[in-house]
PDB file of C-alpha atoms in Angstrom:
ATOM      1  CA  UNK A   1     104.067 116.970  96.961  1.00 74.00           C
ATOM      2  CA  UNK A   2     103.653 117.586  93.256  1.00 85.00           C
ATOM      3  CA  UNK A   3     100.343 116.500  91.733  1.00 73.00           C
ATOM      4  CA  UNK A   4     100.405 115.347  88.120  1.00 80.00           C
ATOM      5  CA  UNK A   5      96.721 115.681  87.229  1.00 69.00           C
ATOM      6  CA  UNK A   6      97.005 115.514  83.469  1.00 71.00           C
ATOM      7  CA  UNK A   7      99.765 113.906  81.495  1.00 75.00           C
ATOM      8  CA  UNK A   8     100.713 112.936  77.985  1.00 80.00           C
ATOM      9  CA  UNK A   9     102.183 109.604  76.950  1.00 89.00           C
ATOM     10  CA  UNK A  10     105.568 110.575  78.419  1.00 92.00           C
ATOM     11  CA  UNK A  11     106.602 112.555  81.484  1.00 94.00           C
ATOM     12  CA  UNK A  12     110.043 113.451  82.842  1.00 94.00           C
ATOM     13  CA  UNK A  13     110.856 113.735  86.520  1.00 95.00           C
ATOM     14  CA  UNK A  14     113.975 115.864  86.781  1.00 93.00           C
ATOM     15  CA  UNK A  15     113.699 117.368  90.256  1.00 92.00           C
ATOM     16  CA  UNK A  16     113.898 115.980  93.767  1.00 92.00           C
ATOM     17  CA  UNK A  17     110.512 115.490  95.386  1.00 92.00           C
ATOM     18  CA  UNK A  18     107.337 113.508  95.903  1.00 95.00           C
ATOM     19  CA  UNK A  19     104.995 113.047  92.943  1.00 95.00           C
ATOM     20  CA  UNK A  20     101.389 111.828  92.885  1.00 95.00           C
ATOM     21  CA  UNK A  21      99.901 110.404  89.701  1.00 94.00           C
ATOM     22  CA  UNK A  22      96.519 108.818  88.986  1.00 95.00           C
ATOM     23  CA  UNK A  23      97.028 106.344  86.163  1.00 94.00           C
ATOM     24  CA  UNK A  24      94.423 106.454  83.400  1.00 91.00           C
ATOM     25  CA  UNK A  25      96.344 105.795  80.178  1.00 92.00           C
ATOM     26  CA  UNK A  26      99.561 104.261  78.898  1.00 95.00           C
ATOM     27  CA  UNK A  27     102.621 106.147  80.038  1.00 95.00           C
ATOM     28  CA  UNK A  28     106.414 106.339  79.989  1.00 97.00           C
ATOM     29  CA  UNK A  29     107.977 107.812  83.123  1.00 97.00           C
ATOM     30  CA  UNK A  30     111.580 108.934  82.659  1.00 97.00           C
ATOM     31  CA  UNK A  31     113.481 109.680  85.861  1.00 97.00           C
ATOM     32  CA  UNK A  32     116.475 111.982  85.359  1.00 96.00           C
ATOM     33  CA  UNK A  33     116.622 113.613  88.790  1.00 95.00           C
ATOM     34  CA  UNK A  34     119.973 114.028  90.524  1.00 94.00           C
ATOM     35  CA  UNK A  35     118.321 113.400  93.899  1.00 96.00           C
ATOM     36  CA  UNK A  36     116.005 110.736  95.276  1.00 97.00           C
ATOM     37  CA  UNK A  37     112.412 110.532  94.040  1.00 96.00           C
ATOM     38  CA  UNK A  38     109.196 109.292  95.618  1.00 97.00           C
ATOM     39  CA  UNK A  39     106.406 108.380  93.194  1.00 97.00           C
ATOM     40  CA  UNK A  40     102.857 107.602  94.379  1.00 97.00           C
ATOM     41  CA  UNK A  41     100.470 105.897  91.947  1.00 97.00           C
ATOM     42  CA  UNK A  42      96.732 105.319  92.144  1.00 97.00           C
ATOM     43  CA  UNK A  43      94.757 103.266  89.636  1.00 96.00           C
ATOM     44  CA  UNK A  44      91.353 101.658  89.219  1.00 95.00           C
ATOM     45  CA  UNK A  45      90.464  99.048  86.578  1.00 95.00           C
ATOM     46  CA  UNK A  46      93.707  99.997  84.876  1.00 95.00           C
ATOM     47  CA  UNK A  47      94.907  97.770  82.034  1.00 95.00           C
ATOM     48  CA  UNK A  48      97.584  99.848  80.296  1.00 95.00           C
ATOM     49  CA  UNK A  49     101.348  99.552  79.989  1.00 96.00           C
ATOM     50  CA  UNK A  50     103.618 101.578  82.249  1.00 97.00           C
ATOM     51  CA  UNK A  51     107.317 101.993  81.473  1.00 98.00           C
ATOM     52  CA  UNK A  52     109.630 103.478  84.087  1.00 98.00           C
ATOM     53  CA  UNK A  53     113.180 104.441  83.080  1.00 98.00           C
ATOM     54  CA  UNK A  54     115.638 105.116  85.888  1.00 98.00           C
ATOM     55  CA  UNK A  55     118.471 107.078  84.279  1.00 97.00           C
ATOM     56  CA  UNK A  56     120.151 108.429  87.426  1.00 96.00           C
ATOM     57  CA  UNK A  57     122.182 106.861  90.223  1.00 96.00           C
ATOM     58  CA  UNK A  58     119.521 107.611  92.832  1.00 97.00           C
ATOM     59  CA  UNK A  59     117.000 105.801  95.004  1.00 97.00           C
ATOM     60  CA  UNK A  60     113.410 105.683  93.714  1.00 98.00           C
ATOM     61  CA  UNK A  61     110.547 104.693  96.018  1.00 98.00           C
ATOM     62  CA  UNK A  62     107.280 103.848  94.258  1.00 98.00           C
ATOM     63  CA  UNK A  63     104.019 103.321  96.153  1.00 98.00           C
ATOM     64  CA  UNK A  64     100.944 102.111  94.278  1.00 98.00           C
ATOM     65  CA  UNK A  65      97.398 101.378  95.382  1.00 98.00           C
ATOM     66  CA  UNK A  66      95.189  99.776  92.748  1.00 98.00           C
ATOM     67  CA  UNK A  67      91.709  98.324  92.351  1.00 97.00           C
ATOM     68  CA  UNK A  68      91.484  95.443  89.853  1.00 96.00           C
ATOM     69  CA  UNK A  69      94.948  95.953  88.416  1.00 94.00           C
ATOM     70  CA  UNK A  70      95.514  94.428  84.981  1.00 95.00           C
ATOM     71  CA  UNK A  71      98.519  96.486  83.993  1.00 93.00           C
ATOM     72  CA  UNK A  72     101.975  95.609  82.717  1.00 97.00           C
ATOM     73  CA  UNK A  73     104.890  97.396  84.336  1.00 98.00           C
ATOM     74  CA  UNK A  74     108.351  97.587  82.802  1.00 98.00           C
ATOM     75  CA  UNK A  75     111.131  99.054  84.939  1.00 98.00           C
ATOM     76  CA  UNK A  76     114.494  99.801  83.337  1.00 97.00           C
ATOM     77  CA  UNK A  77     117.504 100.377  85.559  1.00 97.00           C
ATOM     78  CA  UNK A  78     119.839 102.188  83.204  1.00 96.00           C
ATOM     79  CA  UNK A  79     122.288 103.745  85.649  1.00 95.00           C
ATOM     80  CA  UNK A  80     124.824 102.151  87.960  1.00 95.00           C
ATOM     81  CA  UNK A  81     124.273 102.499  91.711  1.00 96.00           C
ATOM     82  CA  UNK A  82     120.545 103.073  91.256  1.00 97.00           C
ATOM     83  CA  UNK A  83     117.998 101.561  93.615  1.00 97.00           C
ATOM     84  CA  UNK A  84     114.259 101.045  93.254  1.00 97.00           C
ATOM     85  CA  UNK A  85     111.765  99.987  95.927  1.00 98.00           C
ATOM     86  CA  UNK A  86     108.287  99.238  94.581  1.00 98.00           C
ATOM     87  CA  UNK A  87     105.392  98.693  97.013  1.00 98.00           C
ATOM     88  CA  UNK A  88     102.118  97.698  95.372  1.00 98.00           C
ATOM     89  CA  UNK A  89      98.880  97.054  97.241  1.00 98.00           C
ATOM     90  CA  UNK A  90      96.029  95.741  95.072  1.00 98.00           C
ATOM     91  CA  UNK A  91      92.375  95.005  95.827  1.00 97.00           C
ATOM     92  CA  UNK A  92      90.913  92.384  93.509  1.00 96.00           C
ATOM     93  CA  UNK A  93      87.120  92.702  93.210  1.00 95.00           C
ATOM     94  CA  UNK A  94      86.615  91.134  89.770  1.00 93.00           C
ATOM     95  CA  UNK A  95      89.941  89.946  88.404  1.00 91.00           C
ATOM     96  CA  UNK A  96      93.554  91.049  88.401  1.00 94.00           C
ATOM     97  CA  UNK A  97      96.419  90.155  86.109  1.00 96.00           C
ATOM     98  CA  UNK A  98      99.526  91.872  87.454  1.00 97.00           C
ATOM     99  CA  UNK A  99     102.773  91.747  85.497  1.00 97.00           C
ATOM    100  CA  UNK A 100     106.184  93.206  86.328  1.00 97.00           C
ATOM    101  CA  UNK A 101     109.369  93.026  84.291  1.00 97.00           C
ATOM    102  CA  UNK A 102     112.488  94.636  85.747  1.00 97.00           C
ATOM    103  CA  UNK A 103     115.302  94.992  83.209  1.00 96.00           C
ATOM    104  CA  UNK A 104     118.647  95.653  84.866  1.00 95.00           C
ATOM    105  CA  UNK A 105     121.253  97.065  82.491  1.00 94.00           C
ATOM    106  CA  UNK A 106     123.914  98.497  84.804  1.00 93.00           C
ATOM    107  CA  UNK A 107     126.259  97.585  87.654  1.00 91.00           C
ATOM    108  CA  UNK A 108     125.764  97.759  91.416  1.00 94.00           C
ATOM    109  CA  UNK A 109     122.016  98.181  91.250  1.00 95.00           C
ATOM    110  CA  UNK A 110     119.322  97.027  93.642  1.00 96.00           C
ATOM    111  CA  UNK A 111     115.610  96.464  93.204  1.00 96.00           C
ATOM    112  CA  UNK A 112     113.043  95.324  95.753  1.00 97.00           C
ATOM    113  CA  UNK A 113     109.447  94.556  94.825  1.00 97.00           C
ATOM    114  CA  UNK A 114     106.712  94.029  97.408  1.00 97.00           C
ATOM    115  CA  UNK A 115     103.399  93.110  95.768  1.00 97.00           C
ATOM    116  CA  UNK A 116     100.434  92.401  98.032  1.00 97.00           C
ATOM    117  CA  UNK A 117      97.020  91.603  96.569  1.00 97.00           C
ATOM    118  CA  UNK A 118      93.758  91.069  98.428  1.00 97.00           C
ATOM    119  CA  UNK A 119      91.398  88.823  96.458  1.00 97.00           C
ATOM    120  CA  UNK A 120      87.811  89.588  97.454  1.00 95.00           C
ATOM    121  CA  UNK A 121      86.282  87.812  94.456  1.00 94.00           C
ATOM    122  CA  UNK A 122      85.822  84.251  93.259  1.00 93.00           C
ATOM    123  CA  UNK A 123      87.650  85.310  90.089  1.00 94.00           C
ATOM    124  CA  UNK A 124      91.368  85.042  89.394  1.00 94.00           C
ATOM    125  CA  UNK A 125      94.317  86.979  90.702  1.00 96.00           C
ATOM    126  CA  UNK A 126      97.501  86.287  88.728  1.00 97.00           C
ATOM    127  CA  UNK A 127     100.836  87.898  89.563  1.00 97.00           C
ATOM    128  CA  UNK A 128     103.958  87.450  87.444  1.00 97.00           C
ATOM    129  CA  UNK A 129     107.232  89.117  88.398  1.00 96.00           C
ATOM    130  CA  UNK A 130     110.326  88.899  86.188  1.00 95.00           C
ATOM    131  CA  UNK A 131     113.830  90.129  86.980  1.00 93.00           C
ATOM    132  CA  UNK A 132     115.999  90.196  83.893  1.00 91.00           C
ATOM    133  CA  UNK A 133     119.707  90.925  84.391  1.00 90.00           C
ATOM    134  CA  UNK A 134     122.275  91.858  81.793  1.00 85.00           C
ATOM    135  CA  UNK A 135     125.058  89.261  81.750  1.00 81.00           C
ATOM    136  CA  UNK A 136     128.048  89.572  84.086  1.00 80.00           C
ATOM    137  CA  UNK A 137     126.900  92.540  86.151  1.00 87.00           C
ATOM    138  CA  UNK A 138     126.758  92.928  89.937  1.00 91.00           C
ATOM    139  CA  UNK A 139     123.244  93.466  91.209  1.00 93.00           C
ATOM    140  CA  UNK A 140     120.711  92.346  93.793  1.00 92.00           C
ATOM    141  CA  UNK A 141     116.964  91.832  93.878  1.00 94.00           C
ATOM    142  CA  UNK A 142     114.262  90.850  96.316  1.00 94.00           C
ATOM    143  CA  UNK A 143     110.724  89.798  95.430  1.00 95.00           C
ATOM    144  CA  UNK A 144     107.941  89.469  98.006  1.00 96.00           C
ATOM    145  CA  UNK A 145     104.614  88.482  96.505  1.00 97.00           C
ATOM    146  CA  UNK A 146     101.569  87.682  98.644  1.00 97.00           C
ATOM    147  CA  UNK A 147      97.905  87.031  97.862  1.00 97.00           C
ATOM    148  CA  UNK A 148      95.387  86.869 100.670  1.00 96.00           C
ATOM    149  CA  UNK A 149      92.212  85.171  99.533  1.00 95.00           C
ATOM    150  CA  UNK A 150      88.833  85.956 101.139  1.00 92.00           C
ATOM    151  CA  UNK A 151      86.151  84.237  99.045  1.00 91.00           C
ATOM    152  CA  UNK A 152      87.763  81.232  97.384  1.00 92.00           C
ATOM    153  CA  UNK A 153      89.233  82.917  94.335  1.00 94.00           C
ATOM    154  CA  UNK A 154      91.635  81.494  91.767  1.00 95.00           C
ATOM    155  CA  UNK A 155      95.149  82.657  92.648  1.00 97.00           C
ATOM    156  CA  UNK A 156      98.523  82.220  91.021  1.00 97.00           C
ATOM    157  CA  UNK A 157     102.000  83.659  91.593  1.00 97.00           C
ATOM    158  CA  UNK A 158     104.822  83.235  89.093  1.00 96.00           C
ATOM    159  CA  UNK A 159     108.243  84.562  90.167  1.00 93.00           C
ATOM    160  CA  UNK A 160     110.917  84.488  87.446  1.00 92.00           C
ATOM    161  CA  UNK A 161     114.591  85.326  88.040  1.00 89.00           C
ATOM    162  CA  UNK A 162     116.628  85.410  84.839  1.00 88.00           C
ATOM    163  CA  UNK A 163     120.125  85.257  86.267  1.00 81.00           C
ATOM    164  CA  UNK A 164     123.089  84.558  83.988  1.00 74.00           C
ATOM    165  CA  UNK A 165     125.881  85.305  86.452  1.00 76.00           C
ATOM    166  CA  UNK A 166     127.050  84.363  89.945  1.00 79.00           C
ATOM    167  CA  UNK A 167     127.379  88.086  90.654  1.00 87.00           C
ATOM    168  CA  UNK A 168     123.639  88.417  91.212  1.00 89.00           C
ATOM    169  CA  UNK A 169     122.068  88.171  94.661  1.00 91.00           C
ATOM    170  CA  UNK A 170     118.454  87.153  94.102  1.00 88.00           C
ATOM    171  CA  UNK A 171     115.779  86.301  96.656  1.00 90.00           C
ATOM    172  CA  UNK A 172     112.067  85.746  96.339  1.00 91.00           C
ATOM    173  CA  UNK A 173     109.218  84.710  98.607  1.00 95.00           C
ATOM    174  CA  UNK A 174     105.658  83.932  97.587  1.00 96.00           C
ATOM    175  CA  UNK A 175     102.585  83.109  99.644  1.00 97.00           C
ATOM    176  CA  UNK A 176      98.917  82.452  98.886  1.00 97.00           C
ATOM    177  CA  UNK A 177      96.611  82.031 101.836  1.00 96.00           C
ATOM    178  CA  UNK A 178      94.245  83.661 104.299  1.00 93.00           C
ATOM    179  CA  UNK A 179      94.587  85.975 107.259  1.00 92.00           C
ATOM    180  CA  UNK A 180      95.903  84.187 110.332  1.00 89.00           C
ATOM    181  CA  UNK A 181      93.002  82.996 112.495  1.00 89.00           C
ATOM    182  CA  UNK A 182      95.019  83.333 115.704  1.00 90.00           C
ATOM    183  CA  UNK A 183      95.811  86.950 114.879  1.00 89.00           C
ATOM    184  CA  UNK A 184      92.127  87.663 114.168  1.00 91.00           C
ATOM    185  CA  UNK A 185      91.148  86.056 117.464  1.00 91.00           C
ATOM    186  CA  UNK A 186      93.813  87.999 119.375  1.00 90.00           C
ATOM    187  CA  UNK A 187      92.689  91.375 117.990  1.00 92.00           C
ATOM    188  CA  UNK A 188      89.005  90.632 118.622  1.00 93.00           C
ATOM    189  CA  UNK A 189      89.814  89.535 122.180  1.00 92.00           C
ATOM    190  CA  UNK A 190      90.835  93.140 122.809  1.00 91.00           C
ATOM    191  CA  UNK A 191      87.254  94.268 122.232  1.00 92.00           C
ATOM    192  CA  UNK A 192      87.586  95.151 118.551  1.00 93.00           C
ATOM    193  CA  UNK A 193      84.720  94.110 116.267  1.00 90.00           C
ATOM    194  CA  UNK A 194      85.240  91.577 113.512  1.00 88.00           C
ATOM    195  CA  UNK A 195      84.647  94.240 110.866  1.00 88.00           C
ATOM    196  CA  UNK A 196      87.188  96.614 112.390  1.00 90.00           C
ATOM    197  CA  UNK A 197      89.641  93.753 112.861  1.00 93.00           C
ATOM    198  CA  UNK A 198      89.558  92.976 109.160  1.00 91.00           C
ATOM    199  CA  UNK A 199      89.941  96.680 108.330  1.00 91.00           C
ATOM    200  CA  UNK A 200      93.075  96.824 110.488  1.00 93.00           C
ATOM    201  CA  UNK A 201      94.532  93.686 108.925  1.00 95.00           C
ATOM    202  CA  UNK A 202      93.738  94.814 105.381  1.00 95.00           C
ATOM    203  CA  UNK A 203      95.250  98.272 105.887  1.00 94.00           C
ATOM    204  CA  UNK A 204      98.355  96.731 107.406  1.00 94.00           C
ATOM    205  CA  UNK A 205      98.647  94.248 104.549  1.00 96.00           C
ATOM    206  CA  UNK A 206      98.184  96.725 101.712  1.00 97.00           C
ATOM    207  CA  UNK A 207      99.871  99.954 102.770  1.00 97.00           C
ATOM    208  CA  UNK A 208     101.796  99.540 106.030  1.00 93.00           C
ATOM    209  CA  UNK A 209     105.175  99.453 104.267  1.00 93.00           C
ATOM    210  CA  UNK A 210     104.472 102.649 102.341  1.00 96.00           C
ATOM    211  CA  UNK A 211     105.980 105.856 103.737  1.00 95.00           C
ATOM    212  CA  UNK A 212     103.094 108.173 102.945  1.00 95.00           C
ATOM    213  CA  UNK A 213     102.286 111.667 104.137  1.00 94.00           C
ATOM    214  CA  UNK A 214      99.102 112.073 106.203  1.00 94.00           C
ATOM    215  CA  UNK A 215      97.002 113.321 103.285  1.00 94.00           C
ATOM    216  CA  UNK A 216      97.788 110.387 101.003  1.00 96.00           C
ATOM    217  CA  UNK A 217      97.594 107.867 103.831  1.00 96.00           C
ATOM    218  CA  UNK A 218      94.074 109.032 104.694  1.00 95.00           C
ATOM    219  CA  UNK A 219      93.108 108.954 101.011  1.00 96.00           C
ATOM    220  CA  UNK A 220      94.396 105.392 100.630  1.00 97.00           C
ATOM    221  CA  UNK A 221      92.631 104.343 103.830  1.00 95.00           C
ATOM    222  CA  UNK A 222      89.343 105.736 102.527  1.00 95.00           C
ATOM    223  CA  UNK A 223      89.715 103.971  99.177  1.00 96.00           C
ATOM    224  CA  UNK A 224      90.478 100.698 100.938  1.00 96.00           C
ATOM    225  CA  UNK A 225      87.495 101.126 103.241  1.00 94.00           C
ATOM    226  CA  UNK A 226      85.136 101.965 100.381  1.00 94.00           C
ATOM    227  CA  UNK A 227      86.237  98.883  98.436  1.00 94.00           C
ATOM    228  CA  UNK A 228      86.427  96.348 101.248  1.00 89.00           C
ATOM    229  CA  UNK A 229      82.998  96.676 102.865  1.00 74.00           C
TER     230      UNK A 229
END
């Protein structure tokens, strides 16, 4: 895994591998690798713009854990046969305003966005996801956006699919709610405390779909535990 500890306003990823980046300022990420890339992002109280340019016909997996995300993400698919999977787990302790805009410019592309936010506050959690397709291209997209509310927060999900052609396969699902009471009861009936039950459910909700190495998985678990007491 390659750690990017310090970065300027623009970085290029030109080699196959797994990259870890802690977001702390506005950035452009340009992906020119000839082989698949895995990008792991970590952010806290982050409110900057992130632009990701996929300029190769590869698969890009992006895993992000954030606390109080208020960032705007722009993803440009500029090469045919490219694929992007974005998994974002967010913990909302004050407020979160999450915005994604995927701009698809080439043929035979695929993008899948899974955005899960845990609202621990009474403040707002807004999520807006836009897929914007160039006219008359073949492409597919899937959006899965979920907010689990703990303390009666103000939650809103806005999925937008800008489709100008019948050649696009577009699916989205959105859900705002609470953890399933039956599932909580079932886990606790196995002798697990209520606190540990919620920790299991929260970890599963935020990062279970991320394919992380042991070091990063333990780091993400610790961050989740520290912020969900």
